[in-house]
């Protein structure tokens, strides 16, 4: 006979199962059975096998000195604690023998599955880790890993590890420079790190990395930590300095022009450009060597800007793009070019030596302001060479042609052909020039009329319209610069609203609108127009009043519609704004100064009204954000005298949500603490608010202010929607406590809600289950008695049936109450007969 003491006659119930476990008994006939028992549970009965005829029970198999059966009673029991990490499943055979030791029933297989509890802390593989990271490494790209193991059951949260960075030395910025992947332990630079890491400033960092089991979910998880030393190295990924390539190169292409190096191995180098070139003459190879693939032409494109990138095997960018700048260096590979195939100048017969005839223009495509494009002019030949062979001279650096002496004579030569040589450093080009000797300009243009009176035009007249034709005549040699006429507005048009074009055949002038007219600024333009020749007049002759004429332009007004001060009006109003509130002042004016009347269009809900004379818009009825958050109507402005002149612009009303819902506690899972309570444990509670998102993130939690609550509990904020509830001491009974919690949103005004939170203090088998004390023999568990926790966790292990323990009064005569040394554990002793 022996005695098992310290049984906790408690019924273990798991929340998820309690409903369909109603008829599960703890004694029954011998048959194949499976049990699931939490490890470390201690001495306890498991199940009683019952036989109608007296038999002796025998268990064989993996008893491991812990599991056995009482031969007479068939009580299967544990004589010690199971350890899942040692053995997760115990397979036994149980049979019934008669007095002679012959098997009369069985063997049956009885399997005991050891349920994991979180009894092992996670452990890092190394006590310290060292890693190297390069400056400018990509944020989130791991450069090292830490790893920890936990011997607990890998299918439960007990061995689900989460990593985090506890400390970061030094920590010079508000955000950490490194981050860790909570599940893989991968350490990578953060965004801040990717940007700010710099070995010149700080080349070593120490991180304290923590690992926590229970998937990081509850506060009674185990934690370990390790040191991670990180060395920062300079980035290899640097843009090369500007690359200079000489154009029109005769080297064999492609030519290596630079090389870039990624900080990471096995990357794919690529180039891309953003200029949209038809042909991109650069390439990069697998080692990052950049080539120019063909000779460049500076005259087509004198610089290139492109980017080198690195990609990983799935095409993700590894490094930030590097900007590569290439400048194409000029060589003198372009000859000078004459601006015109033939340049014609005119010179009056009487002009004197040194007078300027004109300037010959030539260009060179090579780089401006270098010797490659510096041009020099010289006269090669002059035909005819009469009266002398050097009638003209060209200025070497400007190409300006001048008359050498005053010996021109139309009778001798009316026409000279010159070949002017234009040279750069290497090339020369001949430009053809003709010089026509023309009659002297001794006649001025004379207008047919000295006054063209007036014309009346609407201010809306299109630009380019001809409003007047004018005519002057010049009796100098026809078709020369002495008789051609240029008309200009000499007075009355400071803003160049008019322009005059000349027909070269007839010298007729056309006055056109050059810019839009505006009645409101200029109702009349008094123009003075002059007529001149391109050739200068001979000395002694001057333009006089006959080369001028007058002209008036009257501008008439067009009735224009009113104009609003703004292209659109917007207003943000709360949906609960009272009727008759002024929300917007619309303002329009009429360019002609007429008074304006206002009205609204499209106010389908009749929410608004407008003061027709002031443009003030008021609410006319209750607004409702739930009908429409953005309500659009049109504001119309109409001229009082001419209702056809109207303008319309939108008014957009932005309706703001009003806080009309108090926050609520989320009670999807029960709140509990394991008995006995130590004080200081934390349970997470959550609240929500159905109002617009503006109010959600800031809910404040507080406790009801009765003495009892204040004495027992405290609440602390986690974030906008979560808080921790903690018992303040260890003196709690095993029962359901009602804790009044006040939750308040951040609306203005804010709304609050007082909720009676049920908090269970209960015996726990592990973090995922509670025991409830059974008051009476054979009483069945009800939902009300059961306390569940963390539904999500339960679902994981939902398939495993938890062990069920009954208060066993099967041997009344042998039962004897005894006092246990740990009084609050309320234990009892049972005598078992061997
Ligand atoms: C015990 O569990 C095993 C494996 O899950 C199963 O195959 C067997 O049918 C179960 N036996 C009983 C009696 O439930
Ligand atoms: C329980 O185990 C102890 C030693 O661990 C042993 O002395 C005792 O006999 C065992 N009792 C039973 C009933 O198996
Ligand atoms: C390419 O040129 C760069 C310098 O421009 C040089 O550093 C690199 O070694 C060259 N690479 C090869 C493969 O020639
Ligand atoms: C290259 O230079 C030669 C003379 O040096 C010239 O004839 C040729 O047009 C040039 N090519 C380009 C593309 O500029
Ligand atoms: C210039 O001379 C050529 C003949 O040398 C003649 O054909 C042409 O008409 C002349 N031009 C003028 C404007 O005199
Ligand atoms: C405009 O010109 C007409 C003649 O073309 C003349 O009769 C009239 O008086 C002029 N009007 C003004 C305002 O000068
Ligand atoms: C003709 O008018 C233009 C433009 O105002 C002015 O520059 C020029 O000097 C005038 N010519 C004469 C000869 O008055
Ligand atoms: C302007 O000069 C011409 C001669 O060049 C002369 O015929 C005309 O009368 C003059 N006009 C005035 C208004 O002086
Ligand atoms: C209305 O609110 C929106 C955002 O809610 C803001 O962008 C806009 O500037 C506000 N308009 C006015 C007139 O206050
Ligand atoms: C608030 O805290 C809870 C629990 O720690 C977490 O699950 C949730 O994501 C947090 N919410 C925000 C907005 O940070």
PDB file of N, CA, C and O and ligand atoms in Angstrom, residues 569-573 654 656, ligand 9:
ATOM      1  N   UNK A 569     -14.361  76.794 -54.954  1.00  0.00           N
ATOM      2  CA  UNK A 569     -14.474  77.045 -53.509  1.00  0.00           C
ATOM      3  C   UNK A 569     -14.578  75.716 -52.796  1.00  0.00           C
ATOM      4  O   UNK A 569     -15.239  74.793 -53.295  1.00  0.00           O
ATOM      5  N   UNK A 570     -13.903  75.600 -51.658  1.00  0.00           N
ATOM      6  CA  UNK A 570     -14.017  74.379 -50.865  1.00  0.00           C
ATOM      7  C   UNK A 570     -14.310  74.778 -49.436  1.00  0.00           C
ATOM      8  O   UNK A 570     -13.946  75.868 -48.998  1.00  0.00           O
ATOM      9  N   UNK A 571     -14.979  73.887 -48.718  1.00  0.00           N
ATOM     10  CA  UNK A 571     -15.239  74.137 -47.312  1.00  0.00           C
ATOM     11  C   UNK A 571     -15.230  72.813 -46.585  1.00  0.00           C
ATOM     12  O   UNK A 571     -15.728  71.812 -47.105  1.00  0.00           O
ATOM     13  N   UNK A 572     -14.603  72.793 -45.429  1.00  0.00           N
ATOM     14  CA  UNK A 572     -14.606  71.605 -44.580  1.00  0.00           C
ATOM     15  C   UNK A 572     -15.538  71.890 -43.412  1.00  0.00           C
ATOM     16  O   UNK A 572     -15.284  72.814 -42.637  1.00  0.00           O
ATOM     17  N   UNK A 573     -16.623  71.124 -43.291  1.00  0.00           N
ATOM     18  CA  UNK A 573     -17.539  71.378 -42.180  1.00  0.00           C
ATOM     19  C   UNK A 573     -17.904  70.068 -41.504  1.00  0.00           C
ATOM     20  O   UNK A 573     -17.917  69.015 -42.128  1.00  0.00           O
ATOM     21  N   UNK A 654     -16.670  69.441 -47.908  1.00  0.00           N
ATOM     22  CA  UNK A 654     -16.029  68.258 -47.334  1.00  0.00           C
ATOM     23  C   UNK A 654     -16.657  68.042 -45.965  1.00  0.00           C
ATOM     24  O   UNK A 654     -16.441  68.838 -45.065  1.00  0.00           O
ATOM     25  N   UNK A 656     -17.084  66.488 -42.425  1.00  0.00           N
ATOM     26  CA  UNK A 656     -16.210  65.786 -41.484  1.00  0.00           C
ATOM     27  C   UNK A 656     -17.029  64.965 -40.516  1.00  0.00           C
ATOM     28  O   UNK A 656     -18.101  65.352 -40.085  1.00  0.00           O
TER      29      UNK A 656
HETATM   30  C1  LIG B   9     -10.112  70.378 -46.044  1.00  0.00           C
HETATM   31  O1  LIG B   9      -9.509  69.202 -45.548  1.00  0.00           O
HETATM   32  C2  LIG B   9      -8.591  68.629 -46.441  1.00  0.00           C
HETATM   33  C3  LIG B   9      -8.092  67.365 -45.842  1.00  0.00           C
HETATM   34  O2  LIG B   9      -8.988  66.844 -44.958  1.00  0.00           O
HETATM   35  C4  LIG B   9      -7.464  69.587 -46.710  1.00  0.00           C
HETATM   36  O3  LIG B   9      -6.583  69.033 -47.674  1.00  0.00           O
HETATM   37  C5  LIG B   9      -8.017  70.870 -47.230  1.00  0.00           C
HETATM   38  O4  LIG B   9      -6.972  71.814 -47.374  1.00  0.00           O
HETATM   39  C6  LIG B   9      -9.063  71.426 -46.295  1.00  0.00           C
HETATM   40  N1  LIG B   9      -9.655  72.581 -46.912  1.00  0.00           N
HETATM   41  C7  LIG B   9      -9.980  73.657 -46.241  1.00  0.00           C
HETATM   42  C8  LIG B   9     -10.596  74.744 -47.008  1.00  0.00           C
HETATM   43  O5  LIG B   9      -9.755  73.727 -45.027  1.00  0.00           O
END
